[in-house]
Each structure stands twice: as structure tokens, then as C-alpha cells.
Short mmCIF file of C-alpha atoms in Angstrom, two decimals:
data_model
loop_
_atom_site.label_atom_id
_atom_site.label_comp_id
_atom_site.label_asym_id
_atom_site.label_seq_id
_atom_site.Cartn_x
_atom_site.Cartn_y
_atom_site.Cartn_z
CA UNK A 1 57.84 71.01 91.36
CA UNK A 2 59.80 72.58 94.22
CA UNK A 3 62.81 71.85 96.41
CA UNK A 4 60.62 70.35 99.16
CA UNK A 5 59.47 67.63 96.75
CA UNK A 6 63.06 66.75 95.89
CA UNK A 7 63.84 66.51 99.61
CA UNK A 8 60.89 64.14 99.97
CA UNK A 9 62.19 61.98 97.10
CA UNK A 10 65.62 61.70 98.72
CA UNK A 11 64.02 60.81 102.08
CA UNK A 12 62.01 57.97 100.47
CA UNK A 13 65.12 56.60 98.77
CA UNK A 14 67.07 56.77 102.04
CA UNK A 15 64.36 55.37 104.33
CA UNK A 16 62.78 52.84 101.98
CA UNK A 17 59.13 53.74 102.63
CA UNK A 18 56.68 56.62 102.38
CA UNK A 19 55.80 56.37 106.09
CA UNK A 20 59.39 56.69 107.32
CA UNK A 21 60.09 59.46 104.79
CA UNK A 22 57.07 61.34 106.16
CA UNK A 23 58.61 61.27 109.65
CA UNK A 24 61.90 62.67 108.33
CA UNK A 25 60.42 65.55 106.34
CA UNK A 26 57.75 66.34 108.94
CA UNK A 27 54.49 65.62 107.11
CA UNK A 28 51.88 62.87 106.82
CA UNK A 29 52.30 59.74 104.64
CA UNK A 30 49.35 60.90 102.54
CA UNK A 31 51.14 64.21 101.89
CA UNK A 32 54.22 62.27 100.81
CA UNK A 33 52.11 60.18 98.42
CA UNK A 34 50.59 63.35 96.97
CA UNK A 35 54.04 64.87 96.40
CA UNK A 36 55.20 61.67 94.65
CA UNK A 37 52.17 61.78 92.34
CA UNK A 38 52.86 65.45 91.54
CA UNK A 39 56.49 64.62 90.72
CA UNK A 40 55.41 61.75 88.49
CA UNK A 41 53.07 64.08 86.61
CA UNK A 42 55.89 66.63 86.31
CA UNK A 43 58.42 64.06 85.00
CA UNK A 44 55.85 62.20 82.93
CA UNK A 45 56.80 58.74 84.22
CA UNK A 46 56.51 56.66 87.42
CA UNK A 47 59.09 56.98 90.16
CA UNK A 48 58.17 53.90 92.17
CA UNK A 49 56.87 50.38 91.49
CA UNK A 50 53.88 49.98 93.80
CA UNK A 51 52.98 46.39 92.75
CA UNK A 52 54.90 44.83 95.66
CA UNK A 53 54.28 45.23 99.39
CA UNK A 54 57.16 47.73 99.59
CA UNK A 55 57.68 50.54 97.11
CA UNK A 56 60.60 50.01 94.78
CA UNK A 57 62.24 53.01 93.08
CA UNK A 58 62.56 52.99 89.31
CA UNK A 59 65.90 53.61 87.63
CA UNK A 60 64.66 57.08 86.79
CA UNK A 61 63.87 57.75 90.48
CA UNK A 62 67.41 56.77 91.43
CA UNK A 63 68.79 59.11 88.78
CA UNK A 64 66.51 61.94 89.92
CA UNK A 65 67.55 61.29 93.52
CA UNK A 66 71.21 61.64 92.60
CA UNK A 67 70.51 64.99 90.95
CA UNK A 68 68.48 66.11 93.98
CA UNK A 69 71.36 65.25 96.32
CA UNK A 70 73.72 67.29 94.18
CA UNK A 71 71.33 70.25 94.25
CA UNK A 72 71.05 70.00 98.04
CA UNK A 73 74.81 69.93 98.46
CA UNK A 74 75.29 72.94 96.21
CA UNK A 75 72.58 74.96 97.97
CA UNK A 76 74.13 74.12 101.36
CA UNK A 77 77.49 75.32 100.06
CA UNK A 78 75.88 78.59 98.99
CA UNK A 79 74.28 79.01 102.41
CA UNK A 80 77.57 78.36 104.18
CA UNK A 81 79.50 80.80 102.00
CA UNK A 82 80.82 83.80 103.99
CA UNK A 83 78.85 87.01 103.56
CA UNK A 84 80.17 89.61 101.15
CA UNK A 85 82.56 91.83 103.07
CA UNK A 86 82.01 95.55 103.55
CA UNK A 87 85.02 96.98 101.76
CA UNK A 88 86.04 99.70 99.32
CA UNK A 89 85.59 103.47 99.43
CA UNK A 90 82.66 105.67 100.42
CA UNK A 91 82.50 109.41 99.72
CA UNK A 92 80.41 110.83 102.55
CA UNK A 93 79.26 114.44 102.80
CA UNK A 94 78.14 116.00 106.08
CA UNK A 95 77.03 119.34 107.45
CA UNK A 96 79.30 121.11 109.94
CA UNK A 97 77.32 120.27 113.10
CA UNK A 98 77.39 116.58 112.27
CA UNK A 99 81.12 116.68 111.62
CA UNK A 100 81.90 118.25 115.00
CA UNK A 101 79.32 116.24 116.93
CA UNK A 102 78.78 112.67 115.71
CA UNK A 103 81.28 112.13 112.90
CA UNK A 104 84.28 111.15 115.08
CA UNK A 105 82.22 108.34 116.63
CA UNK A 106 80.88 107.30 113.21
CA UNK A 107 84.38 106.93 111.82
CA UNK A 108 85.63 105.15 114.94
CA UNK A 109 82.77 102.63 114.72
CA UNK A 110 83.35 102.00 111.00
CA UNK A 111 87.06 101.50 111.55
CA UNK A 112 86.38 98.94 114.27
CA UNK A 113 83.60 97.07 112.43
CA UNK A 114 84.83 97.30 108.84
CA UNK A 115 88.57 97.95 108.63
CA UNK A 116 88.54 97.33 104.87
CA UNK A 117 86.13 100.23 104.29
CA UNK A 118 87.68 103.63 103.54
CA UNK A 119 85.49 106.70 104.21
CA UNK A 120 86.34 110.07 102.69
CA UNK A 121 84.40 112.86 104.45
CA UNK A 122 83.65 116.26 102.93
CA UNK A 123 82.04 119.30 104.55
CA UNK A 124 79.30 121.44 103.05
CA UNK A 125 75.82 122.87 103.53
CA UNK A 126 72.71 120.72 103.05
CA UNK A 127 71.71 122.30 99.72
CA UNK A 128 75.20 121.90 98.27
CA UNK A 129 75.47 118.32 99.50
CA UNK A 130 72.22 117.43 97.75
CA UNK A 131 73.57 118.85 94.51
CA UNK A 132 76.86 116.96 94.96
CA UNK A 133 74.94 113.73 95.57
CA UNK A 134 72.74 114.12 92.49
CA UNK A 135 75.83 114.88 90.39
CA UNK A 136 77.54 111.70 91.60
CA UNK A 137 80.41 113.50 93.30
CA UNK A 138 79.58 111.92 96.69
CA UNK A 139 77.90 108.59 97.55
CA UNK A 140 75.80 109.72 100.51
CA UNK A 141 75.24 112.72 102.76
CA UNK A 142 74.20 113.42 106.34
CA UNK A 143 72.27 116.66 106.30
CA UNK A 144 69.10 118.53 107.23
CA UNK A 145 66.17 116.97 105.42
CA UNK A 146 64.05 119.53 103.52
CA UNK A 147 60.87 120.43 105.40
CA UNK A 148 58.83 119.21 102.41
CA UNK A 149 60.39 115.76 102.79
CA UNK A 150 62.95 115.76 99.99
CA UNK A 151 63.03 114.29 96.50
CA UNK A 152 61.34 110.89 96.08
CA UNK A 153 64.09 110.05 93.59
CA UNK A 154 66.49 109.68 96.52
CA UNK A 155 66.56 107.24 99.44
CA UNK A 156 66.05 109.08 102.75
CA UNK A 157 66.79 107.53 106.16
CA UNK A 158 65.91 109.66 109.17
CA UNK A 159 68.53 109.71 111.94
CA UNK A 160 67.44 112.15 114.65
CA UNK A 161 65.01 115.03 115.13
CA UNK A 162 66.73 118.01 116.78
CA UNK A 163 64.67 120.70 118.55
CA UNK A 164 65.75 124.34 118.41
CA UNK A 165 66.55 126.10 121.69
CA UNK A 166 67.46 129.61 122.79
CA UNK A 167 70.98 130.17 124.10
CA UNK A 168 71.42 132.63 126.99
CA UNK A 169 74.60 134.30 128.32
CA UNK A 170 76.03 132.98 131.60
CA UNK A 171 74.22 134.17 134.73
CA UNK A 172 71.16 135.55 132.93
CA UNK A 173 67.82 134.80 134.57
CA UNK A 174 65.67 133.00 132.03
CA UNK A 175 62.41 134.54 130.88
CA UNK A 176 60.16 133.92 127.93
CA UNK A 177 61.83 133.77 124.50
CA UNK A 178 60.03 137.04 123.62
CA UNK A 179 61.37 138.77 126.73
CA UNK A 180 64.92 137.59 126.01
CA UNK A 181 64.71 138.86 122.41
CA UNK A 182 63.46 142.22 123.66
CA UNK A 183 66.27 142.48 126.20
CA UNK A 184 69.18 141.22 124.07
CA UNK A 185 70.30 141.52 120.49
CA UNK A 186 69.87 138.43 118.29
CA UNK A 187 72.91 136.48 117.17
CA UNK A 188 71.33 135.03 114.05
CA UNK A 189 72.10 131.57 112.71
CA UNK A 190 73.08 132.01 109.04
CA UNK A 191 69.85 132.22 107.03
CA UNK A 192 71.48 130.75 103.91
CA UNK A 193 71.47 127.44 105.82
CA UNK A 194 68.36 125.28 106.17
CA UNK A 195 68.61 125.42 109.96
CA UNK A 196 69.13 129.18 109.88
CA UNK A 197 65.96 129.66 107.83
CA UNK A 198 63.97 127.54 110.30
CA UNK A 199 65.26 129.64 113.21
CA UNK A 200 64.55 132.90 111.37
CA UNK A 201 60.95 131.86 110.65
CA UNK A 202 60.42 131.17 114.34
CA UNK A 203 61.87 134.52 115.43
CA UNK A 204 59.72 136.40 112.92
CA UNK A 205 56.66 134.60 114.24
CA UNK A 206 57.18 135.21 117.97
CA UNK A 207 59.01 138.59 117.97
CA UNK A 208 59.22 140.39 114.61
CA UNK A 209 61.03 143.36 116.22
CA UNK A 210 64.13 141.32 117.12
CA UNK A 211 67.38 143.29 116.74
CA UNK A 212 70.00 141.27 114.80
CA UNK A 213 73.45 141.85 116.31
CA UNK A 214 75.36 139.58 113.91
CA UNK A 215 74.89 136.53 111.70
CA UNK A 216 77.18 133.49 111.93
CA UNK A 217 77.43 130.11 110.16
CA UNK A 218 79.13 128.17 112.95
CA UNK A 219 77.15 127.04 115.99
CA UNK A 220 80.43 126.80 117.92
CA UNK A 221 81.09 130.48 117.10
CA UNK A 222 77.53 131.42 118.10
CA UNK A 223 77.98 129.71 121.47
CA UNK A 224 81.22 131.66 122.03
CA UNK A 225 79.50 134.97 121.21
CA UNK A 226 76.58 134.22 123.53
CA UNK A 227 79.07 133.25 126.24
CA UNK A 228 80.64 136.70 125.88
CA UNK A 229 77.26 138.34 126.54
CA UNK A 230 76.89 139.68 122.99
CA UNK A 231 73.32 138.47 122.57
CA UNK A 232 71.02 135.48 122.53
CA UNK A 233 70.53 133.00 119.73
CA UNK A 234 68.11 130.34 118.49
CA UNK A 235 69.85 127.28 117.09
CA UNK A 236 69.47 123.49 116.87
CA UNK A 237 70.23 122.05 120.31
CA UNK A 238 74.06 122.04 120.60
CA UNK A 239 76.03 119.21 122.21
CA UNK A 240 76.08 119.44 125.99
CA UNK A 241 79.91 119.58 126.48
CA UNK A 242 80.07 122.67 124.23
CA UNK A 243 77.50 124.56 126.31
CA UNK A 244 79.11 123.53 129.59
CA UNK A 245 82.55 124.61 128.39
CA UNK A 246 81.26 128.13 127.70
CA UNK A 247 78.82 128.39 130.61
CA UNK A 248 75.93 129.05 128.22
CA UNK A 249 72.37 128.33 129.39
CA UNK A 250 69.75 126.62 127.23
CA UNK A 251 66.14 127.83 127.20
CA UNK A 252 63.58 125.34 125.79
CA UNK A 253 61.08 126.86 123.36
CA UNK A 254 58.07 124.84 124.48
CA UNK A 255 55.59 122.62 122.68
CA UNK A 256 55.66 124.67 119.48
CA UNK A 257 59.45 124.69 119.21
CA UNK A 258 60.77 124.30 115.67
CA UNK A 259 62.92 121.28 114.88
CA UNK A 260 65.10 119.96 112.11
CA UNK A 261 65.35 116.40 110.84
CA UNK A 262 68.85 115.04 110.40
CA UNK A 263 68.86 112.33 107.73
CA UNK A 264 71.20 110.27 105.60
CA UNK A 265 70.43 110.33 101.89
CA UNK A 266 71.72 108.30 98.93
CA UNK A 267 70.79 107.72 95.30
CA UNK A 268 68.17 105.09 94.41
CA UNK A 269 70.82 103.16 92.50
CA UNK A 270 72.65 102.64 95.82
CA UNK A 271 69.56 101.65 97.81
CA UNK A 272 70.97 98.16 98.55
CA UNK A 273 74.63 99.12 98.96
CA UNK A 274 76.23 97.11 101.78
CA UNK A 275 78.82 99.83 102.28
CA UNK A 276 76.21 102.56 102.74
CA UNK A 277 74.10 100.36 105.02
CA UNK A 278 77.21 99.94 107.18
CA UNK A 279 77.68 103.72 107.27
CA UNK A 280 74.03 104.29 108.22
CA UNK A 281 74.29 101.74 111.03
CA UNK A 282 77.32 103.57 112.42
CA UNK A 283 75.52 106.93 112.13
CA UNK A 284 72.51 105.57 114.04
CA UNK A 285 74.77 104.22 116.77
CA UNK A 286 76.61 107.54 117.12
CA UNK A 287 73.44 109.59 117.54
CA UNK A 288 71.79 107.02 119.81
CA UNK A 289 74.63 107.48 122.29
CA UNK A 290 73.96 111.19 122.69
#
């Protein structure tokens, strides 16, 4: 027994014959006859009197048809019901570079699409955000995904892969990354951060004798220091307007350049959350426009 059989029963009652019912439900008359036989087996009694030239429904068939019509009406009402609105509160953590780069557009998009959704944003490092998420203090985070992939007990959604580049002071003729590190001091990206550790591993691999001039957590601050001619730096590719504002040049690191994966992560219990799916959609849109 299935809903298609009930639809066939209603069609027979409305049209008065198996052949015309077959046209309405889009199958052959023999298929209609088979469905009627299956329903009769299921109910344990005949639905139609076949002794005359035209089939005549039994009282039970009329009763079953009435129930089938009610089912159909109720299912149609369910289908026509408005979708559950995206509303409520989301606690969203994000690393600093996401907050200064994509977050304004994310929040603007969410405000336009889902005005009933309130988003509270907090700033922290990737490792801390993961701990906050596991402890239930935030609902989701946009951060640097661990190079090993991250815990399988969480739901990970990749957003964008960001290559690392070398930043050069204004007016400096570009050379190889090794030559630039030999010529200038290194403004190191904070090695307590996931991105800073990735950059440090690359520097140690290509030029172990690099001379650290300073170590900073903020990419905006690093760009300002490079702009002042205080050294070069290797960081995740900054936003273009920031580099242009400071006159800083960008040197690609080639095919073997390191990269970091920006991802949104949530708990498994929130895998189907409409609110968090709305946030992820806005995050994707913000990064796609860059």
C-alpha cells in the first residue's frame, strides 16, 4: 500500500472506469487493475463489483475513497505551508582576518536576507575558537582548518583556500623569496597562530638563516611595518585595498607556496540547523565576491 494506490482509487471513483483512471494517473489500464488487486489484498475485501459491464464501487471503496481524499488534502496543506523562518540568535566566532575582510559583508547579507536572525560575533584565534565551540559557548566558527583536517566529531565546511605571499616594501625590486629574506629582516607572523606556524615552517624550509626583526599578530600591522621599510613578511594573501593603501608589493611564492584553508565549523548536533546554513551561505557569498 502506498499513496499512489490511493490516488488511483480516487481517480477510478471520479472517472468511473479503470481505463479513464489510467489516463489521469499516467499509467496503463493493466497497471491500474494490478493496483486495485493489491489494495483488495491489503484491505482483505473487494473494492469493486466486476460482474456488470462497468465496475461498480463497493460501499467500502467509497469509504476508503473519502479517507484517501482527506489524506490528499492534508498532504497538500503540508506542502503549501510556508517554510520555517530563519530566526533567533547565532553566536559566531571568527579569526581577526575574517572579521576585517569578509565579516562586514556576511552581516550585511544576513541582515538583508534574514532580518529576524541576530548574529553575535566574537573574535579569537582558531585554537581558542575550537575550544569555545566544543564547550558550547559559541554555535559556529570561521577559522583556519587544522592541516590534519580537524576533528571528525565536528561538521567542517570549507570556504576558501588562501595562498601565502611575501610582502615587500614600496619601490623594492622583487627577487626570489630567498634573496629578499637575505636582504631584509623578517617581520614574522605570530607563530602562536595556525597561519603563523605555516609561514614559519615555510621560512625555515627555504631560508633557515632568516633574521627575525619582530613578530606581530595583526596582518594589518604587518602590512604597515612592511610599508615603512622595516622588513619583509610571509602571510596569507591580504585583501587588495589594504596593500594598495600602504603601497606594499606582493611576491607570489610559486607552485610550492603554502596555503591555509578557511572553513566554517559547527557541532554535529547542529548539522541541520537552518540558522547556521543561512550563515554559511552568507559566508560563501562574501568570499566569492573577493
